[in-house]
Coordinates of N, CA and C in Angstrom, one line a residue:
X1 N -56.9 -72.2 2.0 CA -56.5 -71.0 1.3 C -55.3 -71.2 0.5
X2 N -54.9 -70.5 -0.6 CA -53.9 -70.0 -1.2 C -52.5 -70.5 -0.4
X3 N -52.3 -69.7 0.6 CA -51.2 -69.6 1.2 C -50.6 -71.5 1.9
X4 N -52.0 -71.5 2.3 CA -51.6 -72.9 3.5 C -51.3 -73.8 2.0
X5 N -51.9 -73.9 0.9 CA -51.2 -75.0 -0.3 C -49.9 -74.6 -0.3
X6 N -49.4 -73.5 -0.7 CA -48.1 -72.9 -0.5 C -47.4 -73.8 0.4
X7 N -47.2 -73.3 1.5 CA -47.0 -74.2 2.5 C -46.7 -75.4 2.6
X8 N -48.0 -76.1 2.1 CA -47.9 -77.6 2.4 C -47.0 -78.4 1.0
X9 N -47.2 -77.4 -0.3 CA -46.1 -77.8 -1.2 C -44.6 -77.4 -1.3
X10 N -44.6 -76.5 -0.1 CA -43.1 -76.0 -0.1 C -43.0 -77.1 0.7
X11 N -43.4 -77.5 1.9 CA -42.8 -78.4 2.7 C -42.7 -79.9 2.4
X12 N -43.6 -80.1 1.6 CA -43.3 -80.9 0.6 C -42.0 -81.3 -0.3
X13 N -41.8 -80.2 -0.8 CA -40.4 -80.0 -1.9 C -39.1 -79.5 -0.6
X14 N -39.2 -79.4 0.4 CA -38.4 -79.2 0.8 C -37.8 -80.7 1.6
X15 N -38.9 -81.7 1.8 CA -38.6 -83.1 2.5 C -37.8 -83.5 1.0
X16 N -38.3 -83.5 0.0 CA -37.8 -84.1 -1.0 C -36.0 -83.8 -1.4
X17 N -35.6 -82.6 -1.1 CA -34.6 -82.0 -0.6 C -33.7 -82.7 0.3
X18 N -34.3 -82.5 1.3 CA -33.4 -82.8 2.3 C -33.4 -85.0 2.5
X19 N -34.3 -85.4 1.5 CA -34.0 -86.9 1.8 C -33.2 -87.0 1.7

């Protein structure tokens, strides 16, 4: 769904972040 891409691209951009 919608949301879980959400998700899996926020957490995404957030590893990218915090490397």
């Amino acid at each position: 769904g919608y949301i879980l891409e959400r998700k899996k691209k926020s957490y995404r951009w957030m590893r990218l972040n915090f490397d």
